Coordinates of C-alpha atoms in Angstrom, one line a residue:
X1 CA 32.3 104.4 139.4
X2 CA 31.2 107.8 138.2
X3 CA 32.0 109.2 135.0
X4 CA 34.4 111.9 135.8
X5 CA 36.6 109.0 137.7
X6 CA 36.1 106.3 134.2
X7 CA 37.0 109.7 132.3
X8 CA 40.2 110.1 134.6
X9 CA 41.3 106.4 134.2
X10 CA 41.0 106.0 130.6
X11 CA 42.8 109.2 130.4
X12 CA 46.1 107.6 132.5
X13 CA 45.6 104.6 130.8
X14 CA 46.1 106.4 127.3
X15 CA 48.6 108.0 128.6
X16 CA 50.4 105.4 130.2
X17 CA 49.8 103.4 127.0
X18 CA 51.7 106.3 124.9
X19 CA 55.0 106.4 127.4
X20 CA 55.2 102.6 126.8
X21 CA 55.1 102.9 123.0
X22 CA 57.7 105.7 123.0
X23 CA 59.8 103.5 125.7
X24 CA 59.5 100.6 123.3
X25 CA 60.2 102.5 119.9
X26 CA 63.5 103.4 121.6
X27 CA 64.5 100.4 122.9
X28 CA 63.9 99.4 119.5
X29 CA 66.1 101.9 118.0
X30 CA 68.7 101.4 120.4
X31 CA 68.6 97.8 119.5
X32 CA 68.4 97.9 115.9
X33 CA 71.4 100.6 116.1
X34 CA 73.3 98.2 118.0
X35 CA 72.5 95.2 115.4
X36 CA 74.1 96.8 112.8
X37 CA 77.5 98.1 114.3
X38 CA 79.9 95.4 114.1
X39 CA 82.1 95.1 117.1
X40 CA 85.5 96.5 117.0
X41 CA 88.2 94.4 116.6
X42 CA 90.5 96.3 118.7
X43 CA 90.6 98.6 121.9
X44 CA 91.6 102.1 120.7
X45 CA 92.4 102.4 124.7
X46 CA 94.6 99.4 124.6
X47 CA 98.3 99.9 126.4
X48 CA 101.7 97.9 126.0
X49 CA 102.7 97.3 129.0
X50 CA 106.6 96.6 128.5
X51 CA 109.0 97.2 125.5
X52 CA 109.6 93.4 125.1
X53 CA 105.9 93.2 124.8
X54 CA 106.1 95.5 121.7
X55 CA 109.0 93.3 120.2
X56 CA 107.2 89.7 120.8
X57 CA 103.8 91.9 118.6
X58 CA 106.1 93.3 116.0
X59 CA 107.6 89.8 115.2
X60 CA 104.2 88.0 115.1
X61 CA 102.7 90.7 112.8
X62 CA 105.9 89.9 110.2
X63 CA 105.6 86.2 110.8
X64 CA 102.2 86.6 109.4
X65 CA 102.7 88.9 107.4
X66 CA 105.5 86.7 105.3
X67 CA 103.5 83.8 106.0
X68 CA 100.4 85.3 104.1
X69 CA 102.4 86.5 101.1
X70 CA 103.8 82.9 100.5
X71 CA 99.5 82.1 100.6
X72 CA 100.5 79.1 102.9
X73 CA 97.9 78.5 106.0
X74 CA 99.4 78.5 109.8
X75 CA 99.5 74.9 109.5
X76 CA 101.7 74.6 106.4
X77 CA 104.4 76.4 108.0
X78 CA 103.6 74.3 111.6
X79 CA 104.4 71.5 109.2
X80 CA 107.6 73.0 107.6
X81 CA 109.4 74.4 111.1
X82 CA 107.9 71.4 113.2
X83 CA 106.9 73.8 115.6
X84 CA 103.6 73.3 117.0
X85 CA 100.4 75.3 115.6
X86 CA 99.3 76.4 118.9
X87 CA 102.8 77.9 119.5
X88 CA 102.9 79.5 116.2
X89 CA 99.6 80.9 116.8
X90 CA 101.3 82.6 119.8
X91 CA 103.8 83.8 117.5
X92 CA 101.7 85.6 115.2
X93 CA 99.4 87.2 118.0
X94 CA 102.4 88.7 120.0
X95 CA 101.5 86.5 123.0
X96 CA 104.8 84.6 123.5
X97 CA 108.7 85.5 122.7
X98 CA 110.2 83.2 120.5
X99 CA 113.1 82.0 120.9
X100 CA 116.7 82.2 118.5
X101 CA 116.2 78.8 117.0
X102 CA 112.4 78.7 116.6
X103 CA 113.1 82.1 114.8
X104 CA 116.0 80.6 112.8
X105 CA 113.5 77.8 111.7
X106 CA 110.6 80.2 110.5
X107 CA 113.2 82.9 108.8
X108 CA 114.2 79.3 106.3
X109 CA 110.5 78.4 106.2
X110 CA 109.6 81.7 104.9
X111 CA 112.9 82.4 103.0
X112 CA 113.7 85.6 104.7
X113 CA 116.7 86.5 107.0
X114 CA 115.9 86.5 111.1
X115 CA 116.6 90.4 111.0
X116 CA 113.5 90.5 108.5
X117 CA 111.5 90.2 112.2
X118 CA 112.4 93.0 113.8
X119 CA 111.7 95.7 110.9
X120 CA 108.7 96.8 112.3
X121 CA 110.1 97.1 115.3
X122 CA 112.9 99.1 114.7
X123 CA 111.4 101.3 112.2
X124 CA 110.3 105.1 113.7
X125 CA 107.3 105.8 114.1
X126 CA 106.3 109.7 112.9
X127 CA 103.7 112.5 114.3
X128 CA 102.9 115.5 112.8
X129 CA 102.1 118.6 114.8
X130 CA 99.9 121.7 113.0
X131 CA 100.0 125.1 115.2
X132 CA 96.3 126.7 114.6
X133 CA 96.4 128.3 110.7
X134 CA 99.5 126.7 109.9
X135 CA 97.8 123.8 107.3
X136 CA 99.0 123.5 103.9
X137 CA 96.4 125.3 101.6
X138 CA 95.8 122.9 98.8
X139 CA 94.1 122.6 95.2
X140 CA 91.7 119.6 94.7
X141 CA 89.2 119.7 91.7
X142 CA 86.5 121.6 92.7
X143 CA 88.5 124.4 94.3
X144 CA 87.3 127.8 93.5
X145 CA 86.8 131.5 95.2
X146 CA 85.2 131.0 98.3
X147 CA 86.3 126.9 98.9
X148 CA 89.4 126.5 101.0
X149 CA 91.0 123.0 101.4
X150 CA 93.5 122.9 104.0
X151 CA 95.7 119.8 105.1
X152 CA 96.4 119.2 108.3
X153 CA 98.8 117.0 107.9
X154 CA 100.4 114.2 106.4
X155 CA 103.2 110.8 106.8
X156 CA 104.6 110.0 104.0
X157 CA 105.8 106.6 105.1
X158 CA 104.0 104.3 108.0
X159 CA 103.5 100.6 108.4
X160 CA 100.0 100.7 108.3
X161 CA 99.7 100.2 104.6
X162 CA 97.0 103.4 104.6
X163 CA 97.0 106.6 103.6
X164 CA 95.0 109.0 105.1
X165 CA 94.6 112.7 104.3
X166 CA 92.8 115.1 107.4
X167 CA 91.3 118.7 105.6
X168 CA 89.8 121.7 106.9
X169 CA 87.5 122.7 104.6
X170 CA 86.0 126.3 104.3
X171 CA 83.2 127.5 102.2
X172 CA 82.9 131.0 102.5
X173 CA 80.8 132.3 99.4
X174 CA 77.6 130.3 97.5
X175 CA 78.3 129.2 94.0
X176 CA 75.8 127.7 91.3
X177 CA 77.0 124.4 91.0
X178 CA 79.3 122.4 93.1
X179 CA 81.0 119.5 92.2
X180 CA 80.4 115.9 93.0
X181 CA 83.5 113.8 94.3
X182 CA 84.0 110.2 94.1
X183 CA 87.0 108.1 94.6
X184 CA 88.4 105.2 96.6
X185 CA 88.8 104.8 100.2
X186 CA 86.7 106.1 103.4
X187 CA 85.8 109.3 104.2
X188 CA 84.9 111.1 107.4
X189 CA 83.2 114.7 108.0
X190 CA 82.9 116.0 111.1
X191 CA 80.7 119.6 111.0
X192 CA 82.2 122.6 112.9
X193 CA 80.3 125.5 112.2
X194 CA 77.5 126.5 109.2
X195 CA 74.9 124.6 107.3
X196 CA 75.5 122.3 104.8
X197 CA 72.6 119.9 103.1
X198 CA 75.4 116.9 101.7
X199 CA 75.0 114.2 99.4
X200 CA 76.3 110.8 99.2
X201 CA 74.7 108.6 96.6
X202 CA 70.8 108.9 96.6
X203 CA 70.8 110.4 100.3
X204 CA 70.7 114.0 101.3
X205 CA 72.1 114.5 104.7
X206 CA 71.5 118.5 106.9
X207 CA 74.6 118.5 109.2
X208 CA 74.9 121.5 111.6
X209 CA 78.0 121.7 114.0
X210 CA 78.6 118.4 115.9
X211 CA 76.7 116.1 113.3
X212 CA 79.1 113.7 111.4
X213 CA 79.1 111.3 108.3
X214 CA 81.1 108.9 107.8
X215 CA 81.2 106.7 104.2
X216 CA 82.3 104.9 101.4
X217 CA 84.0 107.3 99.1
X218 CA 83.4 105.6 95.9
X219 CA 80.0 106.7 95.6
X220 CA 79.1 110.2 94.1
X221 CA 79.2 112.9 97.6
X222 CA 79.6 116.6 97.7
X223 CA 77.7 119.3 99.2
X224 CA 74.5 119.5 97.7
X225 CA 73.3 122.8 99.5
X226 CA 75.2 125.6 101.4
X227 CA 72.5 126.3 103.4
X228 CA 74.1 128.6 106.2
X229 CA 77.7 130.4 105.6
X230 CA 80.3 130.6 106.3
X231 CA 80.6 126.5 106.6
X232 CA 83.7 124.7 108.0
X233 CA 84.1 120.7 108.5
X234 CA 86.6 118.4 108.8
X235 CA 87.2 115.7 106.3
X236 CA 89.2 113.0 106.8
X237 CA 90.1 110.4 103.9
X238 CA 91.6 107.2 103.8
X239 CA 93.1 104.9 101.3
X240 CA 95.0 101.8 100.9
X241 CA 98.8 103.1 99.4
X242 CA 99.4 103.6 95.9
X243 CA 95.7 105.0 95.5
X244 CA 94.5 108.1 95.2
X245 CA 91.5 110.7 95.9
X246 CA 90.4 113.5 94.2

């Protein structure tokens, strides 16, 4: 073989060699990424098909719920309505209708009246609809000239047992020092337009438009540099009810 021709193969071969490292450093990302995020637990896509299907999901999610504040397992109350646990597991996960007297029998279990099951139910359910620029501007500490928190809505009562609070903020002019928030709950940001190096704990994140962070709000996070203005992003809180953010 002459040397021009070894020259060319070992130059493929490195070559080669290099597309199967970067093909295998991604497959390894990939994987890793998928390692770490937990399944979800429900389909965000998922459809009721029937009313009466709603009902038989609203009464399993009170029979548990009652059944969990007593601290009793789904075999103590098998035991104490002498209904069978495979049936009462049916119950709670909306997959059968019960019927008058195995309700009857689980309202004296539980020590609640039979209409107790069909709260949820019957209770309406809310929506709130913001036309473009018609948020609520609101003060949070930290506001200033130049930093614009606007709410985008808000239910004041659900079933969910959450609170969640969706902002617009704007940051329109550069200040010395902005502050660091921290408080309970999640929080989601989702960039729309600027620059913006942001801070949550130890880690500096650069989000341009379309990057997003999503965290535990109890650690220290704020913008950290206000790199290109002006800077919008969404943020979108979440709390269990009866606790606040900042």
């Amino acid at each position: 073989m002459s040397k021009a021709k070894a020259a060319e193969k070992n130059g493929h071969s490195k070559k080669n060699g290099k597309a199967l490292s970067a093909a295998v450093s991604a497959g390894a990302a990939k994987s890793a990424l998928a390692h770490v995020s937990p399944p979800l637990h429900q389909d965000p896509h998922a459809v009721r098909d029937t009313r009466e299907k709603v009902l038989e999901v609203a009464i399993g999610h009170e029979v548990r719920a009652f059944r969990k504040k007593l601290g009793i397992t789904v075999a103590d109350l098998a035991s104490a309505t002498d209904i069978s646990l495979g049936m009462l597991s049916k119950i709670e996960n909306g997959i059968t209708s019960p019927s008058l007297t195995t309700l009857q029998a689980l309202s004296r279990a539980l020590g609640v009246p039979v209409t107790a099951f069909f709260r949820r139910f019957e209770e309406e359910r809310n929506a709130v609809f913001v036309k473009a620029g018609e948020g609520v501007d609101v003060e949070r500490r930290g506001t200033r000239a130049g930093h614009q928190y606007t709410l985008l809505g808000h239910i004041g009562s659900d079933t969910s047992g959450v609170t969640v609070e969706p902002y617009l903020i704007s940051l329109s002019e550069d200040s010395d020092v902005f502050p660091t928030f921290q408080h309970d709950g999640m929080e989601f940001l989702y960039m729309l337009e600027g620059e913006v190096v942001y801070r949550h704990s130890n880690n500096l994140y650069r989000m341009t438009p379309g990057d997003s962070l999503f965290f535990d709000a109890d650690a220290p996070h704020g913008p950290e540099e206000l790199t290109h203005l002006p800077i919008k992003y969404l943020s979108i809180i979440s709390y269990p009810r009866g606790r606040g953010g900042d």
